[in-house]
Short mmCIF file of C-alpha atoms and ligand atoms in Angstrom, two decimals:
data_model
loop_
_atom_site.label_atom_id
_atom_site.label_comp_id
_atom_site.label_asym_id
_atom_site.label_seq_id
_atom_site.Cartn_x
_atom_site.Cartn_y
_atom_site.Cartn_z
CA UNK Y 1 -250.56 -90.44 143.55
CA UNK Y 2 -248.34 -92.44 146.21
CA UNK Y 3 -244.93 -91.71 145.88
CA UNK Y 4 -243.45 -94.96 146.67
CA UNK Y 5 -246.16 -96.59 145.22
CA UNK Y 6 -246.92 -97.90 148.15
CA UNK Y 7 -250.38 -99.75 147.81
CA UNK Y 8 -250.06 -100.05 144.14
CA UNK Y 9 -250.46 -103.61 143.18
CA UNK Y 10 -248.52 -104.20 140.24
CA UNK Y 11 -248.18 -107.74 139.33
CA UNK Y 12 -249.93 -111.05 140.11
CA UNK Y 13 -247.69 -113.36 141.17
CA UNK Y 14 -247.75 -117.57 142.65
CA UNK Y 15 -244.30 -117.25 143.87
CA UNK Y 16 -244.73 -115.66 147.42
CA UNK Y 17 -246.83 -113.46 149.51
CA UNK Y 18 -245.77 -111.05 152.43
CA UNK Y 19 -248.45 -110.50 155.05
CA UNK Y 20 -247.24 -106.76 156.98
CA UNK Y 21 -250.16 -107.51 159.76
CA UNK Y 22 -249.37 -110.71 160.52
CA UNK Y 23 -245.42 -111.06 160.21
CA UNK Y 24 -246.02 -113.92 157.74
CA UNK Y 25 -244.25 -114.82 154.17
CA UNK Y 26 -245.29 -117.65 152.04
CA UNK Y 27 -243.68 -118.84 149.69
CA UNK Y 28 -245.10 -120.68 146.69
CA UNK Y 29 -247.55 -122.34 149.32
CA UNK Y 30 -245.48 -122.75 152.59
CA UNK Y 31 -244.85 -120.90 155.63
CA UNK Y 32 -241.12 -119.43 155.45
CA UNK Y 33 -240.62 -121.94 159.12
CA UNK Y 34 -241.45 -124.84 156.96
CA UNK Y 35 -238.81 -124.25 154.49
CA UNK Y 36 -235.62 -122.47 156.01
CA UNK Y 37 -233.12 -125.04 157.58
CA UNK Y 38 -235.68 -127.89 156.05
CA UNK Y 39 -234.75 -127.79 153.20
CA UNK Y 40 -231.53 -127.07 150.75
CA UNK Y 41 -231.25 -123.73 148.42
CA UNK Y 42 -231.24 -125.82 145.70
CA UNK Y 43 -234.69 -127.90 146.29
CA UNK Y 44 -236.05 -124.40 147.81
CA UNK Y 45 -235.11 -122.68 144.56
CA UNK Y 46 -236.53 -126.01 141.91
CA UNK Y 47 -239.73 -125.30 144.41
CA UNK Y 48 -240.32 -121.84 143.57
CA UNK Y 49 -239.48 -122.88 139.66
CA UNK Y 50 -241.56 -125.07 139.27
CA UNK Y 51 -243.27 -124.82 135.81
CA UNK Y 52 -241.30 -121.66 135.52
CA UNK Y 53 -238.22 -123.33 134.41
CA UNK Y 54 -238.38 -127.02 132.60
CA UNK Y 55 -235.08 -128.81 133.71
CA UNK Y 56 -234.72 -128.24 137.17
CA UNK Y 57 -235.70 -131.83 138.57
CA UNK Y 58 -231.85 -132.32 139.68
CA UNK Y 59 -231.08 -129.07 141.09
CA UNK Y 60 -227.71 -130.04 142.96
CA UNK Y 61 -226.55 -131.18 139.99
CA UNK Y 62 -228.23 -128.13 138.03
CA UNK Y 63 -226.38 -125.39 139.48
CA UNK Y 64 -223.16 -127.26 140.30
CA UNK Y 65 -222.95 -127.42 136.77
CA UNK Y 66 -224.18 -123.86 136.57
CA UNK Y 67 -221.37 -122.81 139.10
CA UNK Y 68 -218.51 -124.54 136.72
CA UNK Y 69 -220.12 -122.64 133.85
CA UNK Y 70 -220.02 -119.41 135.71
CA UNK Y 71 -216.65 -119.92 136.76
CA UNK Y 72 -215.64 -120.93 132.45
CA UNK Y 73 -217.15 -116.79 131.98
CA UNK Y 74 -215.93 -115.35 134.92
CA UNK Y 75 -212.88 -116.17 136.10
CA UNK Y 76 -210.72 -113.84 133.09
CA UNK Y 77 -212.21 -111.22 134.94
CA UNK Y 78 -210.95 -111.58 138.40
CA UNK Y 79 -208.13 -109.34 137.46
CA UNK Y 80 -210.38 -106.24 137.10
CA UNK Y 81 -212.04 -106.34 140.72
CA UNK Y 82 -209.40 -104.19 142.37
CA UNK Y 83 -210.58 -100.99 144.21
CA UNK Y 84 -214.25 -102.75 143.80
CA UNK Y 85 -216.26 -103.27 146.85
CA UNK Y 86 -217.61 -106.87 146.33
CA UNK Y 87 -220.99 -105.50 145.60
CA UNK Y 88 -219.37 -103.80 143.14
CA UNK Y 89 -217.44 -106.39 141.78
CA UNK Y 90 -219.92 -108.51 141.66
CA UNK Y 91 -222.13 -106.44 139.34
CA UNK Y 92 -219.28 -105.90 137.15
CA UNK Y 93 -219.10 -109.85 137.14
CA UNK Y 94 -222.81 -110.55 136.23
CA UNK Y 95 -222.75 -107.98 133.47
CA UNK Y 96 -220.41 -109.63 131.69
CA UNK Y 97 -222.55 -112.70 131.52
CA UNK Y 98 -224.81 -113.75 127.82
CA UNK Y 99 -228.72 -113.39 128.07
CA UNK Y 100 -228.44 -116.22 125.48
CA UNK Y 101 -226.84 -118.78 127.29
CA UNK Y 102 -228.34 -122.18 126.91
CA UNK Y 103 -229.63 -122.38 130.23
CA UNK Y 104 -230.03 -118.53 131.83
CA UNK Y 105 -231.84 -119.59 134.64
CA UNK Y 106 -229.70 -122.06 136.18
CA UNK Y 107 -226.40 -119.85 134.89
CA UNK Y 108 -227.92 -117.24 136.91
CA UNK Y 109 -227.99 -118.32 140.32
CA UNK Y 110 -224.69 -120.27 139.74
CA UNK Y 111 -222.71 -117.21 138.49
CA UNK Y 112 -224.81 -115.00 141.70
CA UNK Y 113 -222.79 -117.56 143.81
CA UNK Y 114 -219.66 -117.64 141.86
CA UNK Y 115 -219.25 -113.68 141.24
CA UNK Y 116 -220.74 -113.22 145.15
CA UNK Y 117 -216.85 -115.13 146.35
CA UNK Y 118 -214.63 -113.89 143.39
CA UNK Y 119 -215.95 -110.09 144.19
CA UNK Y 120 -215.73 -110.90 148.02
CA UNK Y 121 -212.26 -112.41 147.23
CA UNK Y 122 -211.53 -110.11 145.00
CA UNK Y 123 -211.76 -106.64 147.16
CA UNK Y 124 -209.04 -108.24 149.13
CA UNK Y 125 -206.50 -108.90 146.22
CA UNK Y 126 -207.08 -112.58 146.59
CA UNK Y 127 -207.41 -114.86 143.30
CA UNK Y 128 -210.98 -116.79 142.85
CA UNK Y 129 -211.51 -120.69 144.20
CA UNK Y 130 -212.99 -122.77 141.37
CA UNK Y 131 -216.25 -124.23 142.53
CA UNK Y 132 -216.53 -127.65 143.13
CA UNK Y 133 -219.84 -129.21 141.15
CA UNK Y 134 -220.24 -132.00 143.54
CA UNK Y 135 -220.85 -129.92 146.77
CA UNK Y 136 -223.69 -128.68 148.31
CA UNK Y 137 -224.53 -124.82 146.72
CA UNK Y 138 -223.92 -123.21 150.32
CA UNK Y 139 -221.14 -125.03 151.57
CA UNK Y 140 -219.67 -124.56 147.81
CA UNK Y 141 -220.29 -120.63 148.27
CA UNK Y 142 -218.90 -120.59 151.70
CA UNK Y 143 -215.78 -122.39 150.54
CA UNK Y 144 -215.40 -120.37 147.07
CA UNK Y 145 -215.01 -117.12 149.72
CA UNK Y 146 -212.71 -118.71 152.22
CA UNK Y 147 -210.38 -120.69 150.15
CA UNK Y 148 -211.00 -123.90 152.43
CA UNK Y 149 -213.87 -126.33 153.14
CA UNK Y 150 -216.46 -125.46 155.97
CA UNK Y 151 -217.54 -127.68 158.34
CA UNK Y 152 -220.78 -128.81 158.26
CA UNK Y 153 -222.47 -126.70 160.70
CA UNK Y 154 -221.50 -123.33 158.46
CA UNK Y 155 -222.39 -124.64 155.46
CA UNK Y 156 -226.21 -125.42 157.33
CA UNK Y 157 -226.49 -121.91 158.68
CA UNK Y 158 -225.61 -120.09 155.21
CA UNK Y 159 -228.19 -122.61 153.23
CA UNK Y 160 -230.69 -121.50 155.73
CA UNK Y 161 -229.46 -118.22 155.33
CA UNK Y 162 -230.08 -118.31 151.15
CA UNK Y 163 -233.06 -119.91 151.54
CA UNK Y 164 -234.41 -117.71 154.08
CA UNK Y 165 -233.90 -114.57 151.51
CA UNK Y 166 -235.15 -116.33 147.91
CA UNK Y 167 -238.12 -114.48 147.50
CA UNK Y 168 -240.21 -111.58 149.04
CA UNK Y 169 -242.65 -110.20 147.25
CA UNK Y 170 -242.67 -107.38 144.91
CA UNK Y 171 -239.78 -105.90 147.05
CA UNK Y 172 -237.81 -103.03 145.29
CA UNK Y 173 -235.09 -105.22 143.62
CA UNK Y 174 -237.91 -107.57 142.56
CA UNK Y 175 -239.92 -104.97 140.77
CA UNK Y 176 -236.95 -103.73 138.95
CA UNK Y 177 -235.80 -107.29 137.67
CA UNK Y 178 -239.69 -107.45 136.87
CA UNK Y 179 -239.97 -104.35 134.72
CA UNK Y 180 -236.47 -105.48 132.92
CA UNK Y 181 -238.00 -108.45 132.22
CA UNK Y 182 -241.32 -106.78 130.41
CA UNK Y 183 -239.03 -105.10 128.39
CA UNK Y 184 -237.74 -108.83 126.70
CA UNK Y 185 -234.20 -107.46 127.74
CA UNK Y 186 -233.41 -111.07 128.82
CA UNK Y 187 -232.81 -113.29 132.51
CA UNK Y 188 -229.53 -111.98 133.39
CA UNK Y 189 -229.78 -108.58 132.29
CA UNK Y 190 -233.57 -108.51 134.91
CA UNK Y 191 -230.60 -109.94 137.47
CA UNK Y 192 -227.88 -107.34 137.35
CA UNK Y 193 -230.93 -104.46 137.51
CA UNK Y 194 -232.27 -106.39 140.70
CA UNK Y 195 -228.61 -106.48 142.32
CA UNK Y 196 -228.55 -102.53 141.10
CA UNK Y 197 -231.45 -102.19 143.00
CA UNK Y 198 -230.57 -104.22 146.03
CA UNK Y 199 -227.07 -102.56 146.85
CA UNK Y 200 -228.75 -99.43 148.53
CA UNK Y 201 -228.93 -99.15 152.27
CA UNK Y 202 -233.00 -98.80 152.77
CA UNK Y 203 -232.81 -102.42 150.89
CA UNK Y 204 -230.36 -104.88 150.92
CA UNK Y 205 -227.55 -102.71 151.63
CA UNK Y 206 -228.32 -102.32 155.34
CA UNK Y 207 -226.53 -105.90 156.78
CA UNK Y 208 -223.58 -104.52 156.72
CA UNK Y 209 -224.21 -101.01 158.29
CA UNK Y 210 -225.31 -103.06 161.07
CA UNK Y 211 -222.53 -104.46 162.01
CA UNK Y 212 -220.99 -101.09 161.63
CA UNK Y 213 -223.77 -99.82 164.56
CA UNK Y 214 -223.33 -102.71 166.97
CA UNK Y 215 -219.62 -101.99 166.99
CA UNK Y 216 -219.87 -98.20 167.15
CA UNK Y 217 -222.57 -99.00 170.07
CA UNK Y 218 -219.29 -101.50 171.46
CA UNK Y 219 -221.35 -102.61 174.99
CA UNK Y 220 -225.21 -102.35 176.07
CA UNK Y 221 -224.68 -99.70 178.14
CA UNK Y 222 -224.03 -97.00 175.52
CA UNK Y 223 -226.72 -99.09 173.33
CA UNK Y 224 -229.35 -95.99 174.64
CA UNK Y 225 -227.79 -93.04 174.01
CA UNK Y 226 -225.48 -94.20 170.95
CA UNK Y 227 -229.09 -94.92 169.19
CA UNK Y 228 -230.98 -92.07 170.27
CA UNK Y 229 -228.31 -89.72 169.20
CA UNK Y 230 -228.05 -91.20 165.75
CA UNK Y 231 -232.27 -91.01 165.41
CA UNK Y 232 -231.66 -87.13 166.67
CA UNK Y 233 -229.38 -86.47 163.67
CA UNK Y 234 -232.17 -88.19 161.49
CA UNK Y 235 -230.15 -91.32 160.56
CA UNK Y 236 -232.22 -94.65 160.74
CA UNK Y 237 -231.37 -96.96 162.75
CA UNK Y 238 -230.61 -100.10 160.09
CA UNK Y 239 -231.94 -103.12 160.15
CA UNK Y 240 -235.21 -101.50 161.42
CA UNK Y 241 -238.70 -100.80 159.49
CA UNK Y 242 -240.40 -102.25 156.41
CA UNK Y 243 -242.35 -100.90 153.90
CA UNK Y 244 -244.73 -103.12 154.55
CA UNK Y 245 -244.26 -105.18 157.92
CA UNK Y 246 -245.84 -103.56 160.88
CA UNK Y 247 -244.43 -106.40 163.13
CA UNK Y 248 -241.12 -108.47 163.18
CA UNK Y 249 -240.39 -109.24 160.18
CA UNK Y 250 -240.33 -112.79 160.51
CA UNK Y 251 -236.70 -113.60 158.57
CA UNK Y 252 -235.45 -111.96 161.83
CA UNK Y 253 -236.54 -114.99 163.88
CA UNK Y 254 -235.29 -117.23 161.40
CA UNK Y 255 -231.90 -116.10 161.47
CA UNK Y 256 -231.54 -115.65 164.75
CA UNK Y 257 -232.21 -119.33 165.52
CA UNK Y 258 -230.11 -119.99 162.86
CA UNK Y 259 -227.11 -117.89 164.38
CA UNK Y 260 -227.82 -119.44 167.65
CA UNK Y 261 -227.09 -122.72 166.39
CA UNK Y 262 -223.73 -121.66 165.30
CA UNK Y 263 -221.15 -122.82 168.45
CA UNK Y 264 -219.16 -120.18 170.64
CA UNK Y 265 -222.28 -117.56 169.56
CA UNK Y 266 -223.84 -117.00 172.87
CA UNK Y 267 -222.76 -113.92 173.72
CA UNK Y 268 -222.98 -111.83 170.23
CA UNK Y 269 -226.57 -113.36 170.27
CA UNK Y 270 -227.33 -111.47 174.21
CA UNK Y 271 -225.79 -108.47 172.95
CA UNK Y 272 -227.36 -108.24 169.57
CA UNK Y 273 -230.59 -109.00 171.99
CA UNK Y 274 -230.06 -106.40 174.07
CA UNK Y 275 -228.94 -103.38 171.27
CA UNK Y 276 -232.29 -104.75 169.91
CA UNK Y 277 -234.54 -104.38 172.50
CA UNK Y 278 -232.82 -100.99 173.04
CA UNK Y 279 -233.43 -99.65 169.67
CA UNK Y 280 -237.24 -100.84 169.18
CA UNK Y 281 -237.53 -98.38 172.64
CA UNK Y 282 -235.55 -95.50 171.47
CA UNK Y 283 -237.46 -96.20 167.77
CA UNK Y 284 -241.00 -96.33 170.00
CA UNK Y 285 -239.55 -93.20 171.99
CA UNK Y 286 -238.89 -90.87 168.53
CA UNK Y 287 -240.96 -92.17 166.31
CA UNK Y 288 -244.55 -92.95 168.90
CA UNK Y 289 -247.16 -94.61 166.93
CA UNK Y 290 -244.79 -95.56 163.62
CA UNK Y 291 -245.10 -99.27 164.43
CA UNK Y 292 -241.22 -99.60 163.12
CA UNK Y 293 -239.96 -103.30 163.83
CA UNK Y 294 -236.97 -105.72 163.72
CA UNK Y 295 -236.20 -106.09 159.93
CA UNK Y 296 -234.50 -109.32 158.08
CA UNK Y 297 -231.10 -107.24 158.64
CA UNK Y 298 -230.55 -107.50 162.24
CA UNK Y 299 -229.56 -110.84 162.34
CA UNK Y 300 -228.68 -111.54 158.80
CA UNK Y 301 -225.50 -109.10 159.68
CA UNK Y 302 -225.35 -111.60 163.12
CA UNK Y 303 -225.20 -114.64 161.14
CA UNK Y 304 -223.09 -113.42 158.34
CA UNK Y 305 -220.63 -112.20 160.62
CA UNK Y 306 -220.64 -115.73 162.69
CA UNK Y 307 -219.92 -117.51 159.42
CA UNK Y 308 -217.03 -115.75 158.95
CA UNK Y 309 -218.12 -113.70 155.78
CA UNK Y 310 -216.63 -109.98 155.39
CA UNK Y 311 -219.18 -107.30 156.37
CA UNK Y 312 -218.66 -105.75 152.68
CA UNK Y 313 -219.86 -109.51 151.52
CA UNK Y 314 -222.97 -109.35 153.29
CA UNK Y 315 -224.94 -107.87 150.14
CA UNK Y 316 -223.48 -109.68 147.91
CA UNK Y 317 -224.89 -113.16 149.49
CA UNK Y 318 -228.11 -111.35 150.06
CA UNK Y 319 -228.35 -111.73 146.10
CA UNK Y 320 -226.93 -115.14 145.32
CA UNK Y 321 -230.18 -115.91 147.55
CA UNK Y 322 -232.38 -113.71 146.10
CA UNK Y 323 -231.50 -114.36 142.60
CA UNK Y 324 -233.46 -117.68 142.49
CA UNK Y 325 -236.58 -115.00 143.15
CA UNK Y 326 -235.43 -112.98 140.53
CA UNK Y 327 -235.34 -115.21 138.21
CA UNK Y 328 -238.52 -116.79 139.16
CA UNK Y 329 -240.15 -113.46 139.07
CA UNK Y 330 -238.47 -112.21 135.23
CA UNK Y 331 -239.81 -115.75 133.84
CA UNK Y 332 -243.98 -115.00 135.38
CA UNK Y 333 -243.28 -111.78 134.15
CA UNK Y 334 -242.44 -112.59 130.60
CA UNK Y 335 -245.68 -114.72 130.58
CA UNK Y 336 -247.63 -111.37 130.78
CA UNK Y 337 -245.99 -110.05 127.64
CA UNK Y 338 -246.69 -106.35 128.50
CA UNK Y 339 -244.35 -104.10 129.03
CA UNK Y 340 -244.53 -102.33 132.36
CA UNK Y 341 -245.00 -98.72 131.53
CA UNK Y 342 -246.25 -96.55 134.21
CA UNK Y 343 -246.94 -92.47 133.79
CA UNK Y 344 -245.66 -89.73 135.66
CA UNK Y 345 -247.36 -86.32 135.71
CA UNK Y 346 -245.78 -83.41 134.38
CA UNK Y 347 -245.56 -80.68 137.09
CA UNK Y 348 -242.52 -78.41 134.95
CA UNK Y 349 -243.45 -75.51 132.83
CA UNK Y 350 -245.25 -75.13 129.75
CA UNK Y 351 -243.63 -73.98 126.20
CA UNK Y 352 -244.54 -70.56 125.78
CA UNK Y 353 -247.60 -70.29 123.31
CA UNK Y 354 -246.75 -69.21 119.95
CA UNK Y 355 -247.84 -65.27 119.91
N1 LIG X 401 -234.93 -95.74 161.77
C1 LIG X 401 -235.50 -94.56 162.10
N2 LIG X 401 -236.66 -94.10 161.59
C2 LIG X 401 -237.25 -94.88 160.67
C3 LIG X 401 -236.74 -96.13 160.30
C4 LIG X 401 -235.52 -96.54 160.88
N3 LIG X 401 -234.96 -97.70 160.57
N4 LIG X 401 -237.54 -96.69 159.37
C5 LIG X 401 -238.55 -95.82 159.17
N5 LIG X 401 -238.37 -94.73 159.96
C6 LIG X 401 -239.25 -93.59 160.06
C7 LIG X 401 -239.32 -92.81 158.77
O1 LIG X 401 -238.31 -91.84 158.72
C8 LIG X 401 -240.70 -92.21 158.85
O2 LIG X 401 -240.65 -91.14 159.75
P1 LIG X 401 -241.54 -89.81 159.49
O3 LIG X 401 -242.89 -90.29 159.04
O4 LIG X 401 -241.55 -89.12 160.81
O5 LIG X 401 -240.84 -89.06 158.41
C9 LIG X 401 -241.51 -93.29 159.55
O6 LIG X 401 -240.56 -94.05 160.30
C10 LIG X 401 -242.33 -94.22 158.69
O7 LIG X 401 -241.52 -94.80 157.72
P2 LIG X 401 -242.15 -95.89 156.75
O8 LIG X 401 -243.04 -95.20 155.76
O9 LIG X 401 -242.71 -97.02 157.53
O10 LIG X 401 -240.84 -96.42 156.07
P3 LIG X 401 -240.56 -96.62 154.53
O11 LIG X 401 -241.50 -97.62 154.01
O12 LIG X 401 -240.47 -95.32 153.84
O13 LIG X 401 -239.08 -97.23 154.60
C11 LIG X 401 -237.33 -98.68 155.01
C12 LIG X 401 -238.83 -98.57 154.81
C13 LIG X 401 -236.62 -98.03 153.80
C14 LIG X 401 -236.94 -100.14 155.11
C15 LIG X 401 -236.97 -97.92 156.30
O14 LIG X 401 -237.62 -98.53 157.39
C16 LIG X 401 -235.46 -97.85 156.55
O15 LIG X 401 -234.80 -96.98 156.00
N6 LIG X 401 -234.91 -98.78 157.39
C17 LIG X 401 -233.50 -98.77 157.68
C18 LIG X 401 -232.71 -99.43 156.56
C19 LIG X 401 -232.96 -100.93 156.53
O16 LIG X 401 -232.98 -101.60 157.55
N7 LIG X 401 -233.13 -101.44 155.31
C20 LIG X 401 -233.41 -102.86 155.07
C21 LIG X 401 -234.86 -103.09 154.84
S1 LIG X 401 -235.25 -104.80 154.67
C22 LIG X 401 -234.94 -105.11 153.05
O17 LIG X 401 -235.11 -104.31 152.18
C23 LIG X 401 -234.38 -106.41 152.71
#
């Protein structure tokens, strides 16, 4: 038995693969390089739907629409986010949302987007932006958080950012939408158990810790003993190890060219270098022969941060991106029509026998 299932192969899947030996994710066909920053969220996400979902040939339009039709269900709730962290918030949002909606898959990642800024707004005491249908989906996100358009530039480095995170294998929150899914409990329902499963820190809950460390660690030269003191209490060091990368995960790489593209970024780029390069020796120090690398979160929290999006928000955007996989994945898994069932093996006691 393996605990966290760890080589258990549990579905088949066409929507992406993760190679751990190589550092390599392909998705539906293409190297992640080819796609991130080439293309927009919303042709990445009709990509990995395709013959999954029947109407997505105009996908700017698609989820525009989808946004404005999030925004119709959601926005009589922005009164209830208070003393909600947006990730929170945001899962109170997407609950309230109809499996039976004409088009769930589309709703979906429009309402991810739309609940993602009302929650982020939200935690703050500020009232939600209404989306506009005829922008871009990232530069409409960005916007929906800040209250004012983004220039161009921003609204690049978050598409790349969504795109970059859209699917991932049978990752934790994946499998969860996945097994939702087998049970016919409907789309959104598999995409508020993925965000469920997201939120935690050894998934996608670790961006934001991260920016927590690198200002805790404040300049290079306490980078050293700041992380080898938190790896002596036991704490991991976030934004570090995979379940199944044994190299650099290679989202990190992604980002951080995508960060570095943002102006006036130089310098948080050298020191998020440098607390890097620090941690992989203090990680190589404690932990000699783990083969524990640079993870998606390093420079997610780097780029997040640069666009100007609230640590506590980091999660939340993590899933308006990875809800197009979700959705992608609850669809191929309704095709199987079996519901996933696993055993466990009962280890408590015995009733007594009858004398
Ligand atoms: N810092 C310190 N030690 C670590 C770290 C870390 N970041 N990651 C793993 N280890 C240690 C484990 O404690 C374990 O040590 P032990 O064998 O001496 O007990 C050893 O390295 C091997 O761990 P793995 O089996 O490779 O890790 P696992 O697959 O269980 O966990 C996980 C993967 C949860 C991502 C882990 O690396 C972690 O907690 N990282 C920090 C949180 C983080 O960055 N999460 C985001 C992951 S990316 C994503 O989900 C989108």
């Amino acid at each position: 038995m393996s605990i966290g299932l760890d080589d258990v192969i549990a579905a088949e899947t066409i929507l992406s693969h993760v190679d751990g030996e190589a550092g390599r994710l392909i998705i539906r066909g293409h190297d992640l390089e080819e796609l991130a920053g080439r293309v927009s969220f919303e042709d990445a996400t009709a990509m990995l739907w395709d013959g999954l979902v029947p109407d997505a040939s105009d996908p700017r339009a698609l989820f525009g629409e989808a946004r404005e039709r999030a925004f119709h269900y959601l926005s009589p709730l922005a009164n209830n986010l208070s003393g909600l962290t947006p990730v929170e918030g945001m899962r109170l949002l997407l609950s309230a949302l109809p499996d039976a909606d004409k088009n769930p898959a589309s709703l979906a990642v429009g309402a991810s987007a739309v609940a993602a800024a009302m929650a982020i707004r939200g935690a703050k005491g500020l009232a939600p932006v209404a989306p506009d249908a005829s922008d871009g989906h990232a530069a409409d996100l960005l916007r929906m958080i800040k209250g004012a358009p983004v220039d161009e530039s921003r609204a690049k480095g978050l598409d790349t950012y969504l795109v970059t995170v859209i699917d991932h294998g049978l990752n934790a929150s994946t499998f969860t939408a996945r097994v939702v899914a087998s049970t016919e409990a409907g789309l959104l329902s598999s995409v508020v158990a993925g965000l469920c499963a997201l939120k935690g820190p050894l998934h996608g809950g670790a961006p934001g810790p991260v920016l927590d460390m690198l200002d805790a660690i404040g300049t290079i030269e306490n980078a050293d003993a700041w992380l080898d003191d938190a790896m002596a209490r036991g704490e991991r060091l976030m934004g570090f190890g995979h379940r199944i990368y044994r190299v650099r995960d290679p989202r990190a790489d992604v980002l951080k060219a995508a960060a570095a593209r943002l102006k006036g970024n130089n310098n948080r780029i050298a020191f998020a270098e440098a607390v890097e390069q620090t941690a992989l020796n203090v990680l190589q120090r404690r932990k000699p022969g783990r083969r524990l690398d640079t993870n998606v979160e390093f420079y997610t929290a780097i780029l997040l941060d640069a666009l100007g999006v609230p640590r506590e928000g980091f999660t939340p955007l993590f899933a308006a991106g990875r809800t197009a996989g979700w959705v992608a994945h609850a669809l191929e898994q309704e095709r199987v029509a079996r519901i996933i069932r696993p055993q466990s093996r009962y280890v408590g006691p015995w009733p007594a026998e009858a004398a």
